Coordinates of N, CA and C in Angstrom, one line a residue:
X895 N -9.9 -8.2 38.1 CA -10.6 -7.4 37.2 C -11.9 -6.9 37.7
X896 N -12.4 -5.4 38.0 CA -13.3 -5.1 38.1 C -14.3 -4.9 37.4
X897 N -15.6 -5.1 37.4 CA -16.9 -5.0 37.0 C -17.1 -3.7 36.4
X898 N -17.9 -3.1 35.4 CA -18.2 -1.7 35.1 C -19.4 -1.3 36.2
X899 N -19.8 -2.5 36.4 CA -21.5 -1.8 37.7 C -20.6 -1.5 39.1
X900 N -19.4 -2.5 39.3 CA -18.8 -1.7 40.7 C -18.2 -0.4 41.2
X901 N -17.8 0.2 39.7 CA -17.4 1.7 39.8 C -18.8 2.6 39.9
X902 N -20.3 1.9 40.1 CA -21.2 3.4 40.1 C -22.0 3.0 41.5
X903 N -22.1 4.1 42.2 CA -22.9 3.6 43.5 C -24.0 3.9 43.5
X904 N -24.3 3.6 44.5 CA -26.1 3.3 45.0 C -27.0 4.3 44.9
X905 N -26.2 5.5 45.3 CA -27.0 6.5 45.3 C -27.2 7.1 43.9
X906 N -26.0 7.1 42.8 CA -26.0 7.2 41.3 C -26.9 6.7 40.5
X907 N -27.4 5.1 40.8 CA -28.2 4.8 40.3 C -29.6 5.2 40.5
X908 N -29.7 5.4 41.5 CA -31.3 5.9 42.1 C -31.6 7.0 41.9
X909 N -30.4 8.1 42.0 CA -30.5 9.4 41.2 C -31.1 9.0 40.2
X910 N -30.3 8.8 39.1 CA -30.8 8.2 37.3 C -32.1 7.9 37.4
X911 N -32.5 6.8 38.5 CA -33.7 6.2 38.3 C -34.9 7.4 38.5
X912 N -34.4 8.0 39.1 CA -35.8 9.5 39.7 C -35.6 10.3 38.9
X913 N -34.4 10.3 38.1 CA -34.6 11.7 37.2 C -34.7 10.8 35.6
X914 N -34.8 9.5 35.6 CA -35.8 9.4 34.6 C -37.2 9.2 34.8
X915 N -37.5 9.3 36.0 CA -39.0 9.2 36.2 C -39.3 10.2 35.8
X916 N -39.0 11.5 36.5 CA -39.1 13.0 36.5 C -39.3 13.4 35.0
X917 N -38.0 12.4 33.5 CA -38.2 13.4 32.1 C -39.8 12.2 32.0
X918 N -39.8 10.8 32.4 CA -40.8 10.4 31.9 C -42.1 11.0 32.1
X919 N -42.7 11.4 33.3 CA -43.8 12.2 34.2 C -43.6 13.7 32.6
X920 N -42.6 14.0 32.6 CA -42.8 15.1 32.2 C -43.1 14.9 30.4
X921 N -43.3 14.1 30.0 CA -43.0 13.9 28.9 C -44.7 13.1 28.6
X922 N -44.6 12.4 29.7 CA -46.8 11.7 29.7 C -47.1 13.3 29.5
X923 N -46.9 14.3 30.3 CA -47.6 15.6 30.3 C -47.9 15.7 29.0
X924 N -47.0 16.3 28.1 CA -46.9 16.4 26.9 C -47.4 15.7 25.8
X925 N -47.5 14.4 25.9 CA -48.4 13.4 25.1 C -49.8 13.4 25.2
X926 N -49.9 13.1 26.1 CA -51.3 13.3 26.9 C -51.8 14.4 26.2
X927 N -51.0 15.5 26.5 CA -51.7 17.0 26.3 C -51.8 16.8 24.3
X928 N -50.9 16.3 23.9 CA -51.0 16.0 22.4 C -52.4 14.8 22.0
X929 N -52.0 13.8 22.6 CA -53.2 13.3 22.6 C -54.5 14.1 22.3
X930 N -54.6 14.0 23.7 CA -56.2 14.5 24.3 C -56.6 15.7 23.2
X931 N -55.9 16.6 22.7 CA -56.1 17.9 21.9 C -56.6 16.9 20.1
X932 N -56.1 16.1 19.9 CA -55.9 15.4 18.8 C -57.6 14.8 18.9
X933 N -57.5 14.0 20.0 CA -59.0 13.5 20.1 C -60.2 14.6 20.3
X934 N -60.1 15.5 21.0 CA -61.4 16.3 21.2 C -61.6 17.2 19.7
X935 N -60.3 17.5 18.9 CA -61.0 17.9 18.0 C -61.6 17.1 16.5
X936 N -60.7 15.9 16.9 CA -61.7 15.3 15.8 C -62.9 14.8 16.7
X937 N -63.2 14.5 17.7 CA -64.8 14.1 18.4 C -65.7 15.6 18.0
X938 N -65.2 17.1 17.6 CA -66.0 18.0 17.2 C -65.7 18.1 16.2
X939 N -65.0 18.3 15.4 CA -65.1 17.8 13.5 C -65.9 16.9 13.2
X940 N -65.9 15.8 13.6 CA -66.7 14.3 13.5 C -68.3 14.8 14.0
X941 N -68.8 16.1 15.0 CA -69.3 16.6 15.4 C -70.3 17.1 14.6
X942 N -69.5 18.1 13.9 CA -69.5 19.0 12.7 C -70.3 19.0 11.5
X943 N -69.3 17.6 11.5 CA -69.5 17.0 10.0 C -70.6 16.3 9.8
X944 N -71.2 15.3 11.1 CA -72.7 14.8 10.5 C -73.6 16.0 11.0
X945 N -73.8 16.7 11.6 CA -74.7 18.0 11.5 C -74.7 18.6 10.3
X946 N -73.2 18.9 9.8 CA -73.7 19.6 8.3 C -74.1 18.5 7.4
X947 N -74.3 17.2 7.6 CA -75.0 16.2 6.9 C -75.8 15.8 6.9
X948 N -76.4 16.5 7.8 CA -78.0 16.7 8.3 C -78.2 15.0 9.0
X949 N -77.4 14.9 9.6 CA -78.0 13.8 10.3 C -78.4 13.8 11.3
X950 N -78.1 14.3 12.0 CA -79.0 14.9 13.4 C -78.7 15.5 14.5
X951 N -79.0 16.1 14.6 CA -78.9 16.8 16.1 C -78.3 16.3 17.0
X952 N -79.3 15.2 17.7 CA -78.5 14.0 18.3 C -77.1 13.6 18.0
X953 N -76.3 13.0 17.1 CA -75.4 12.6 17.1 C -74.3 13.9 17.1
X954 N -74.5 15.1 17.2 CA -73.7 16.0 17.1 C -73.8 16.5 18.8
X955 N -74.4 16.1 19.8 CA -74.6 16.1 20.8 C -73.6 15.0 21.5
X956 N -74.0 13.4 20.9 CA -73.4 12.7 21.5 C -71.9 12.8 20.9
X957 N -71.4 13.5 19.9 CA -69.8 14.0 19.8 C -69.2 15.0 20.5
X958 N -70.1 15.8 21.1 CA -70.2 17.0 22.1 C -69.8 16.1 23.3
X959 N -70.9 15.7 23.6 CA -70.3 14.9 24.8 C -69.5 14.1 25.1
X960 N -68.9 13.4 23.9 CA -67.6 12.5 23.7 C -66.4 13.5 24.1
X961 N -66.3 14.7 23.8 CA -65.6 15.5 23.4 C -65.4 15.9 25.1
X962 N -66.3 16.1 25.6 CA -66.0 17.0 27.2 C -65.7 15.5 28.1
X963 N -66.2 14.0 27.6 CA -66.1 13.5 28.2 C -64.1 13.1 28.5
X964 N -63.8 13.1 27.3 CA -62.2 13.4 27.0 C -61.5 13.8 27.8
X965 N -62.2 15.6 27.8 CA -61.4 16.3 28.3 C -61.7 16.2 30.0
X966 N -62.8 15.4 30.5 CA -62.7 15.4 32.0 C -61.5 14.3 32.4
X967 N -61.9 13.2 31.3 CA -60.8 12.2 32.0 C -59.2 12.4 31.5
X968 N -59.0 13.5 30.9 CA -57.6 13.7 30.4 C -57.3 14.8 31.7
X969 N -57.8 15.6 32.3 CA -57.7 16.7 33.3 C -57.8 16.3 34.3
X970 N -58.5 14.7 34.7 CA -58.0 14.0 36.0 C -56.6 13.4 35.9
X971 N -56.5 12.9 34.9 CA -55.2 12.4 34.5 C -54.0 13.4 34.6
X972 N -54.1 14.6 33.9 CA -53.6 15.6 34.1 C -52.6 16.1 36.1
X973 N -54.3 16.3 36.2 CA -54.3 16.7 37.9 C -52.7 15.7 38.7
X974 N -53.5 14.4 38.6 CA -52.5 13.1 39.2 C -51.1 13.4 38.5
X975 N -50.8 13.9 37.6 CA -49.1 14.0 36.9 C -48.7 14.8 37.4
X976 N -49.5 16.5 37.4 CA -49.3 17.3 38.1 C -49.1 17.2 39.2
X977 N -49.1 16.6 40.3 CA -49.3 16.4 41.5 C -47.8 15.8 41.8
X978 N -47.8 14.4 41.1 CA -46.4 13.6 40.9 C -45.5 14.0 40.8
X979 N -45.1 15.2 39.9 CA -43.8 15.8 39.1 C -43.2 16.5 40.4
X980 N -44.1 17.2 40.7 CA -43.0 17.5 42.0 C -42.1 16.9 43.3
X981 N -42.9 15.8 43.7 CA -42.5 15.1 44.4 C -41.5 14.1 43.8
X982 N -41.6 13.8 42.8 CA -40.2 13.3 42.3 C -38.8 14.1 41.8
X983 N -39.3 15.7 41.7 CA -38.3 17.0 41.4 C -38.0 16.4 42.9
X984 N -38.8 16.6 44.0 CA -38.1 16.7 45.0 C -37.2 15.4 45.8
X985 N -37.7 14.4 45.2 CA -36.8 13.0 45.7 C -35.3 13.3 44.6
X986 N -35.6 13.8 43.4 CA -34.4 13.6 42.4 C -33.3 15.1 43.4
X987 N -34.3 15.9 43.8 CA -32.8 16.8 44.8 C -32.5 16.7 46.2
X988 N -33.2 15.4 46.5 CA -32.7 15.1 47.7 C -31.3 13.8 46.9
X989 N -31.7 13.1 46.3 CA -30.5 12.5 46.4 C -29.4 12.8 45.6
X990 N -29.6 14.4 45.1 CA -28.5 15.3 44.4 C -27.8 15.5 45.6
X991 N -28.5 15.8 46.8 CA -28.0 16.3 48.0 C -27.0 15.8 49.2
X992 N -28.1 14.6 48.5 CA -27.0 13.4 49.7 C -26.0 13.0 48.5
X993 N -25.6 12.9 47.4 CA -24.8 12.5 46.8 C -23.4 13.6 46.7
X994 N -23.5 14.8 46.5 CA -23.0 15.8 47.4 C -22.0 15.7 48.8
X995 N -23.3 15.7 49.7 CA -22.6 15.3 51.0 C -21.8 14.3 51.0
X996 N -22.2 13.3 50.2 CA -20.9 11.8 50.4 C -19.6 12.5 49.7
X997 N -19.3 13.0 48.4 CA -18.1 13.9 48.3 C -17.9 14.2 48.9

């Protein structure tokens, strides 16, 4: 009696494994990007809102700057995924390729 894992080979699984890295990568993009949009506008609403409450200047500065501080560390973050996604497009068609050739 044969195993269900001995009918899939080596290179099938590692495929799977890079082209779920590839929807995962692509999918941080998309959160991230939901995220970070979610946070910077309530850090300027929250901004907003104690300035029109006359509370100060200041504190509508330091939501300002909460707000760009966001968006630098989400656009580094960004950069590094960006960077990623392709190089795993490209491992996930190399072993389309060699999987291919073994047919």
């Amino acid at each position: 009696m044969s195993s269900i894992g001995s009918s899939v080979s080596g290179g099938e699984v590692t495929g799977v494994l890079v082209t779920g890295a590839v929807v995962a990568v692509g999918g941080a993009l998309v959160v991230g990007a939901l995220v970070t949009g979610a946070l910077v506008i309530g850090a300027l609403v929250s901004g907003a809102l104690s300035l029109a409450h006359s509370l100060s200047a200041l504190v509508f500065l330091e939501h300002l700057f909460l707000a760009h501080s966001l968006l630098e560390h989400s656009l580094l973050a960004f950069v590094f995924l960006e960077r990623l996604f392709p190089v795993l497009m490209l491992l996930a068609r190399r072993w389309q390729e060699l999987e291919y050739q073994q047919e």
